[in-house]
């Protein structure tokens, strides 16, 4: 238990940022605990501190604030995912994985639906946040083959939708130009089994126009730069973006941070995984190519001033790719069809109207293609199991937009954000009120800015701006953008959130042009240019888009109201995309229009901090002697006992049914600081106990090891002593037995004893040899078995003494050949032995091994067995010596056999082969007789009869008689390698 507690303390010490010193350096990880929660400056100061410490995430309760670091941070790997899986939301530092995991576990435990709203302006990191959440679910959810297929399609839908719905803007190289709501469907075990995607507000105007420094949608550049040659030829395209009018208006076709070729390969691979057929893919890129060709169609004014086409080649490709007759397409681009009762009249376009019609057609084609693409992705994600599923939704929609010139598109986008902010406040208040009521805490009304007044200004029937715009488009007479502005001034001129150049005071009028109007949104003032409002509203394509937008907002609101909300607010720290740079003015503006201060005020209206009793008691129980180390009652009673010991005042807290509510952050900070001091003191005590435990355990292990080693050592010594005694007894017995049978013929019982006697006698004889011939009678008396040998040696020694020159030669030979200075006892020859070596001799018949001694003299070689000379080979009759190329130590002495009674060749094995061959070469001058053979060698058993020795390599050295009658000599490979 002490080890586990020590581990828990260490983990808390590492992860707790809220200690007194940490708060000064890295700020507070939950804005709800900010003392000056009404101050924007204090909010920004805390955000700035954390940003400069690479802590990009901060909470406002369960809302996550994310600041784009514009650099890679090592906080998104598999290890981080594992760390945040199944952990209490506030136990670890803020992270998007913590929010994703908490949503997932809440969904499983409560079996209800949730959604995560990701908002922020372009470049704030919304798309990346959405990807990180999807990647977390891909790793954390259960895995089967079916679930993996769904997971792969969900993940790969991102690069496809980014290619068709994202573009480079001045603020972001991968800006989402549409809103996306994705439902991820989970089964009861938490496995992702399906999904559904809804798209909103695709910026179709980007297809035909881009501001300077911006690009069209990514897919156009990916197709031109990365498409295969055959595909481009089939589509009538060239690999040069500069050739297409719709791709060069922003003068920014190439971007260093974007690899269009690589992205093309990714998109093609993703389409296959999402189950797009080859036919679907061909049709899809055919339509995309048709938009590029459509943009290259040019118009000229004829003599009557009407528009006429001047590029039949581009018309041909558009007609072919869209499957529309060329004449029908040409007529549709240059004429307007007017229906009057039963007649249809074609009214020709001017050049400007024709260009407008061409661009409207391009936008319509792309918009409907995008919708078809989303529907195809949804078909691949459909869940065939119709049992009840829980859902987590991801809403990624571009936030409030304020440009230098704001037009109809920004008006629609900002209206959507007003509606979402209204929903956001309602859901936040609702969740707060429900929590208070569930816990039995009295709800206190919260003052906040209700932006319903702005939503009504835009959408109210008959009096709202959208209704007035529709009326102006439909009224008879000449309607213009300025008449629409005048109608706004007449109808809603007195509204506190609306102002124009005519209605403004003198100071404000200087900031407004005559064609501008200004709305005071919840996020601040936005000035809109009225130019183009009527045209875009009159355009059936635009009107359809606007109606879809209104109906979509209603549908989206219904979807979100039916689910539990979670929020991620993304902030862009600077416009230059530079890491480490924090622009206070820019961030303050985003904090305002994201409604973060509103949300904080709602969360702080009652109690700043609330935690379940079990979690609060587990963390702070060490501060009270009655609750430490184990509280035996209920968690609520333990918390009450703890806060009474800490001296909480009655107005500082409330006890709910399952949670404690603390009103002021300073109360929690005082508790936390006390806990930090206590924790260090407690950690010291635990550490001392733990060290003692470790040292004691180490000592016991050492003592046990020493005992085992001592036991093993004593056992080994006892075994050695026993073996030594057994060996001594065996040697003594053998010696006694040999002594008793010493006078009998050589046998197993006395062989070692007799050898010892011979060795002993020869050793003593060496030390007592007569110095001169006159002392020959002082020859050492031999034992019975050495009498014959002694006489032979005596004769040899006398001859040796007489022949002084022989003496010198002998001494020289013995000196130059120290490895084998052996004189055999049975040698009777007229010359002094020059070299001796033990060998194994193999019988010519049967190849039985025999131990022998090989002796070289000046005239001949002798093979000797103890007291007998077995064979004499004159060097004159030595025809040659054969040795193998392996490490078997075999040599065959080939002898001339003219007489049938003579013995044949000798087959020997000598452990000192090289030394013996060297001595033979020197003594007998037979250097040229030595032959190295491979495989097999023939030898004479006796005159007229031959034998063979076969040599080969193997895993183990062996010598045996083969079935063919040959002597088989197997040499070990390991031994050969070692010798080499």
Short mmCIF file of N, CA and C in Angstrom, two decimals, residues 618-719:
data_model
loop_
_atom_site.label_atom_id
_atom_site.label_comp_id
_atom_site.label_asym_id
_atom_site.label_seq_id
_atom_site.Cartn_x
_atom_site.Cartn_y
_atom_site.Cartn_z
N UNK A 618 -10.72 12.14 -1.70
CA UNK A 618 -9.52 11.40 -2.06
C UNK A 618 -8.30 12.31 -2.18
N UNK A 619 -8.51 13.53 -2.70
CA UNK A 619 -7.38 14.44 -2.89
C UNK A 619 -6.94 15.10 -1.59
N UNK A 620 -7.89 15.55 -0.77
CA UNK A 620 -7.53 16.39 0.37
C UNK A 620 -7.67 15.71 1.74
N UNK A 621 -7.90 14.41 1.77
CA UNK A 621 -8.13 13.74 3.06
C UNK A 621 -6.90 13.77 3.97
N UNK A 622 -5.72 13.98 3.41
CA UNK A 622 -4.50 14.03 4.23
C UNK A 622 -4.45 15.27 5.10
N UNK A 623 -5.33 16.28 4.85
CA UNK A 623 -5.30 17.53 5.62
C UNK A 623 -6.02 17.41 6.95
N UNK A 624 -6.72 16.32 7.17
CA UNK A 624 -7.49 16.15 8.42
C UNK A 624 -7.12 14.82 9.06
N UNK A 625 -6.74 14.82 10.34
CA UNK A 625 -6.36 13.56 11.01
C UNK A 625 -7.50 12.54 11.04
N UNK A 626 -8.76 13.05 11.06
CA UNK A 626 -9.89 12.12 11.15
C UNK A 626 -10.17 11.41 9.83
N UNK A 627 -9.75 12.02 8.72
CA UNK A 627 -10.03 11.39 7.41
C UNK A 627 -8.81 10.68 6.84
N UNK A 628 -7.65 10.83 7.46
CA UNK A 628 -6.42 10.22 6.96
C UNK A 628 -6.03 9.01 7.81
N UNK A 629 -5.60 7.91 7.27
CA UNK A 629 -5.47 7.66 5.82
C UNK A 629 -6.74 7.07 5.20
N UNK A 630 -7.66 6.54 6.05
CA UNK A 630 -8.87 5.91 5.50
C UNK A 630 -10.09 6.43 6.25
N UNK A 631 -11.07 6.92 5.50
CA UNK A 631 -12.33 7.37 6.08
C UNK A 631 -13.33 6.23 5.98
N UNK A 632 -13.96 5.89 7.09
CA UNK A 632 -14.83 4.72 7.13
C UNK A 632 -16.30 5.03 6.85
N UNK A 633 -16.67 6.30 6.90
CA UNK A 633 -18.07 6.65 6.65
C UNK A 633 -18.33 6.95 5.18
N UNK A 634 -19.46 7.65 4.90
CA UNK A 634 -19.76 8.03 3.51
C UNK A 634 -18.84 9.17 3.08
N UNK A 635 -18.73 9.35 1.77
CA UNK A 635 -17.86 10.39 1.24
C UNK A 635 -18.36 11.77 1.64
N UNK A 636 -19.69 11.98 1.63
CA UNK A 636 -20.25 13.28 2.01
C UNK A 636 -19.91 13.63 3.46
N UNK A 637 -20.03 12.65 4.36
CA UNK A 637 -19.68 12.88 5.76
C UNK A 637 -18.20 13.17 5.92
N UNK A 638 -17.38 12.47 5.15
CA UNK A 638 -15.95 12.72 5.19
C UNK A 638 -15.59 14.12 4.73
N UNK A 639 -16.23 14.60 3.65
CA UNK A 639 -15.98 15.96 3.17
C UNK A 639 -16.44 16.99 4.21
N UNK A 640 -17.59 16.77 4.84
CA UNK A 640 -18.07 17.70 5.87
C UNK A 640 -17.07 17.78 7.03
N UNK A 641 -16.57 16.62 7.46
CA UNK A 641 -15.58 16.59 8.53
C UNK A 641 -14.30 17.32 8.11
N UNK A 642 -13.91 17.14 6.86
CA UNK A 642 -12.68 17.75 6.35
C UNK A 642 -12.78 19.26 6.29
N UNK A 643 -13.89 19.80 5.73
CA UNK A 643 -13.99 21.26 5.58
C UNK A 643 -14.20 21.94 6.93
N UNK A 644 -14.83 21.23 7.89
CA UNK A 644 -14.93 21.80 9.24
C UNK A 644 -13.55 21.91 9.88
N UNK A 645 -12.70 20.90 9.65
CA UNK A 645 -11.34 20.96 10.17
C UNK A 645 -10.54 22.08 9.50
N UNK A 646 -10.80 22.34 8.20
CA UNK A 646 -10.11 23.40 7.48
C UNK A 646 -10.67 24.78 7.78
N UNK A 647 -11.83 24.86 8.41
CA UNK A 647 -12.39 26.15 8.81
C UNK A 647 -13.13 26.88 7.73
N UNK A 648 -13.79 26.16 6.80
CA UNK A 648 -14.59 26.82 5.77
C UNK A 648 -15.74 27.58 6.43
N UNK A 649 -16.02 28.80 5.95
CA UNK A 649 -17.15 29.58 6.45
C UNK A 649 -18.42 29.15 5.72
N UNK A 650 -19.59 29.30 6.35
CA UNK A 650 -20.85 28.82 5.74
C UNK A 650 -21.15 29.41 4.37
N UNK A 651 -20.74 30.70 4.14
CA UNK A 651 -21.06 31.31 2.84
C UNK A 651 -20.04 30.96 1.76
N UNK A 652 -19.03 30.16 2.10
CA UNK A 652 -17.99 29.81 1.13
C UNK A 652 -18.29 28.50 0.40
N UNK A 653 -19.28 27.75 0.84
CA UNK A 653 -19.53 26.45 0.22
C UNK A 653 -20.98 26.05 0.40
N UNK A 654 -21.40 25.08 -0.43
CA UNK A 654 -22.70 24.42 -0.28
C UNK A 654 -22.48 22.93 -0.48
N UNK A 655 -23.23 22.14 0.26
CA UNK A 655 -23.16 20.69 0.13
C UNK A 655 -24.33 20.22 -0.72
N UNK A 656 -24.06 19.70 -1.92
CA UNK A 656 -25.11 19.16 -2.77
C UNK A 656 -25.37 17.69 -2.45
N UNK A 657 -26.14 17.05 -3.33
CA UNK A 657 -26.44 15.64 -3.10
C UNK A 657 -25.22 14.75 -3.37
N UNK A 658 -24.45 15.09 -4.42
CA UNK A 658 -23.27 14.26 -4.75
C UNK A 658 -21.99 15.08 -4.86
N UNK A 659 -22.11 16.43 -4.77
CA UNK A 659 -20.93 17.28 -4.97
C UNK A 659 -20.84 18.34 -3.90
N UNK A 660 -19.62 18.84 -3.71
CA UNK A 660 -19.41 20.03 -2.90
C UNK A 660 -19.22 21.21 -3.85
N UNK A 661 -19.86 22.34 -3.54
CA UNK A 661 -19.78 23.56 -4.34
C UNK A 661 -19.00 24.60 -3.54
N UNK A 662 -17.92 25.11 -4.11
CA UNK A 662 -17.10 26.13 -3.45
C UNK A 662 -17.26 27.42 -4.22
N UNK A 663 -17.58 28.50 -3.50
CA UNK A 663 -17.95 29.74 -4.16
C UNK A 663 -16.74 30.48 -4.73
N UNK A 664 -15.68 30.64 -3.94
CA UNK A 664 -14.57 31.52 -4.35
C UNK A 664 -13.32 30.71 -4.67
N UNK A 665 -12.59 31.07 -5.72
CA UNK A 665 -11.33 30.37 -6.03
C UNK A 665 -10.31 30.47 -4.91
N UNK A 666 -10.28 31.62 -4.19
CA UNK A 666 -9.26 31.76 -3.15
C UNK A 666 -9.42 30.71 -2.06
N UNK A 667 -10.67 30.26 -1.84
CA UNK A 667 -10.88 29.21 -0.85
C UNK A 667 -10.23 27.91 -1.31
N UNK A 668 -10.43 27.58 -2.59
CA UNK A 668 -9.82 26.37 -3.12
C UNK A 668 -8.29 26.48 -3.16
N UNK A 669 -7.78 27.68 -3.55
CA UNK A 669 -6.33 27.85 -3.62
C UNK A 669 -5.69 27.71 -2.25
N UNK A 670 -6.35 28.25 -1.21
CA UNK A 670 -5.81 28.10 0.13
C UNK A 670 -5.75 26.63 0.52
N UNK A 671 -6.81 25.90 0.16
CA UNK A 671 -6.83 24.46 0.44
C UNK A 671 -5.73 23.75 -0.34
N UNK A 672 -5.56 24.13 -1.61
CA UNK A 672 -4.55 23.49 -2.44
C UNK A 672 -3.15 23.78 -1.94
N UNK A 673 -2.90 25.03 -1.53
CA UNK A 673 -1.56 25.37 -1.03
C UNK A 673 -1.26 24.61 0.26
N UNK A 674 -2.26 24.49 1.13
CA UNK A 674 -2.08 23.70 2.35
C UNK A 674 -1.79 22.24 2.01
N UNK A 675 -2.48 21.76 0.99
CA UNK A 675 -2.26 20.37 0.57
C UNK A 675 -0.85 20.17 0.02
N UNK A 676 -0.34 21.17 -0.73
CA UNK A 676 1.02 21.05 -1.27
C UNK A 676 2.05 20.94 -0.16
N UNK A 677 1.90 21.78 0.90
CA UNK A 677 2.82 21.72 2.03
C UNK A 677 2.70 20.37 2.72
N UNK A 678 1.45 19.94 2.96
CA UNK A 678 1.22 18.65 3.62
C UNK A 678 1.75 17.51 2.78
N UNK A 679 1.58 17.65 1.47
CA UNK A 679 2.00 16.57 0.58
C UNK A 679 3.52 16.37 0.62
N UNK A 680 4.25 17.47 0.65
CA UNK A 680 5.71 17.35 0.72
C UNK A 680 6.14 16.71 2.04
N UNK A 681 5.47 17.15 3.13
CA UNK A 681 5.79 16.55 4.43
C UNK A 681 5.42 15.07 4.46
N UNK A 682 4.25 14.78 3.91
CA UNK A 682 3.79 13.39 3.87
C UNK A 682 4.67 12.56 2.93
N UNK A 683 5.07 13.18 1.81
CA UNK A 683 5.92 12.46 0.87
C UNK A 683 7.26 12.12 1.49
N UNK A 684 7.77 13.04 2.36
CA UNK A 684 9.04 12.77 3.04
C UNK A 684 8.92 11.58 3.97
N UNK A 685 7.81 11.54 4.72
CA UNK A 685 7.60 10.41 5.63
C UNK A 685 7.43 9.11 4.85
N UNK A 686 6.63 9.18 3.80
CA UNK A 686 6.42 7.98 2.98
C UNK A 686 7.72 7.54 2.34
N UNK A 687 8.50 8.55 1.89
CA UNK A 687 9.77 8.23 1.25
C UNK A 687 10.72 7.54 2.22
N UNK A 688 10.74 8.05 3.48
CA UNK A 688 11.61 7.44 4.49
C UNK A 688 11.18 6.00 4.76
N UNK A 689 9.87 5.81 4.92
CA UNK A 689 9.36 4.45 5.14
C UNK A 689 9.69 3.55 3.95
N UNK A 690 9.49 4.11 2.78
CA UNK A 690 9.71 3.31 1.57
C UNK A 690 11.19 2.96 1.41
N UNK A 691 12.06 3.95 1.70
CA UNK A 691 13.49 3.66 1.61
C UNK A 691 13.90 2.59 2.60
N UNK A 692 13.34 2.69 3.85
CA UNK A 692 13.62 1.66 4.84
C UNK A 692 13.15 0.29 4.37
N UNK A 693 11.96 0.30 3.77
CA UNK A 693 11.42 -0.96 3.24
C UNK A 693 12.32 -1.51 2.13
N UNK A 694 12.77 -0.60 1.24
CA UNK A 694 13.65 -1.03 0.16
C UNK A 694 14.98 -1.56 0.68
N UNK A 695 15.57 -0.83 1.65
CA UNK A 695 16.87 -1.25 2.20
C UNK A 695 16.74 -2.59 2.91
N UNK A 696 15.66 -2.72 3.69
CA UNK A 696 15.45 -3.98 4.40
C UNK A 696 15.27 -5.14 3.41
N UNK A 697 14.46 -4.87 2.37
CA UNK A 697 14.27 -5.90 1.36
C UNK A 697 15.57 -6.25 0.66
N UNK A 698 16.39 -5.22 0.39
CA UNK A 698 17.68 -5.46 -0.26
C UNK A 698 18.58 -6.29 0.65
N UNK A 699 18.56 -5.95 1.95
CA UNK A 699 19.39 -6.70 2.90
C UNK A 699 18.95 -8.17 2.98
N UNK A 700 17.63 -8.38 3.05
CA UNK A 700 17.13 -9.76 3.14
C UNK A 700 17.49 -10.55 1.89
N UNK A 701 17.41 -9.88 0.74
CA UNK A 701 17.78 -10.57 -0.50
C UNK A 701 19.27 -10.91 -0.51
N UNK A 702 20.10 -9.96 -0.04
CA UNK A 702 21.54 -10.22 0.00
C UNK A 702 21.87 -11.36 0.95
N UNK A 703 21.19 -11.34 2.13
CA UNK A 703 21.45 -12.41 3.09
C UNK A 703 21.03 -13.77 2.54
N UNK A 704 19.87 -13.80 1.89
CA UNK A 704 19.42 -15.05 1.30
C UNK A 704 20.37 -15.51 0.20
N UNK A 705 20.85 -14.55 -0.61
CA UNK A 705 21.80 -14.91 -1.67
C UNK A 705 23.11 -15.42 -1.10
N UNK A 706 23.59 -14.74 -0.03
CA UNK A 706 24.85 -15.18 0.59
C UNK A 706 24.72 -16.59 1.16
N UNK A 707 23.57 -16.87 1.79
CA UNK A 707 23.34 -18.20 2.35
C UNK A 707 23.35 -19.25 1.25
N UNK A 708 22.68 -18.92 0.14
CA UNK A 708 22.64 -19.88 -0.97
C UNK A 708 24.03 -20.11 -1.55
N UNK A 709 24.78 -19.00 -1.71
CA UNK A 709 26.14 -19.14 -2.27
C UNK A 709 27.02 -19.97 -1.34
N UNK A 710 26.89 -19.68 -0.03
CA UNK A 710 27.71 -20.43 0.94
C UNK A 710 27.36 -21.91 0.91
N UNK A 711 26.08 -22.21 0.86
CA UNK A 711 25.64 -23.61 0.81
C UNK A 711 26.17 -24.30 -0.45
N UNK A 712 26.03 -23.61 -1.58
CA UNK A 712 26.51 -24.20 -2.84
C UNK A 712 28.04 -24.38 -2.81
N UNK A 713 28.75 -23.39 -2.27
CA UNK A 713 30.21 -23.49 -2.21
C UNK A 713 30.67 -24.65 -1.34
N UNK A 714 30.04 -24.77 -0.17
CA UNK A 714 30.39 -25.88 0.72
C UNK A 714 30.06 -27.22 0.07
N UNK A 715 28.94 -27.29 -0.59
CA UNK A 715 28.59 -28.52 -1.27
C UNK A 715 29.60 -28.87 -2.35
N UNK A 716 30.03 -27.82 -3.09
CA UNK A 716 31.00 -28.06 -4.15
C UNK A 716 32.34 -28.54 -3.57
N UNK A 717 32.79 -27.90 -2.47
CA UNK A 717 34.04 -28.33 -1.84
C UNK A 717 33.93 -29.77 -1.33
N UNK A 718 32.77 -30.11 -0.74
CA UNK A 718 32.58 -31.48 -0.23
C UNK A 718 32.62 -32.49 -1.37
N UNK A 719 31.98 -32.11 -2.52
CA UNK A 719 32.00 -33.02 -3.66
C UNK A 719 33.41 -33.20 -4.21
#
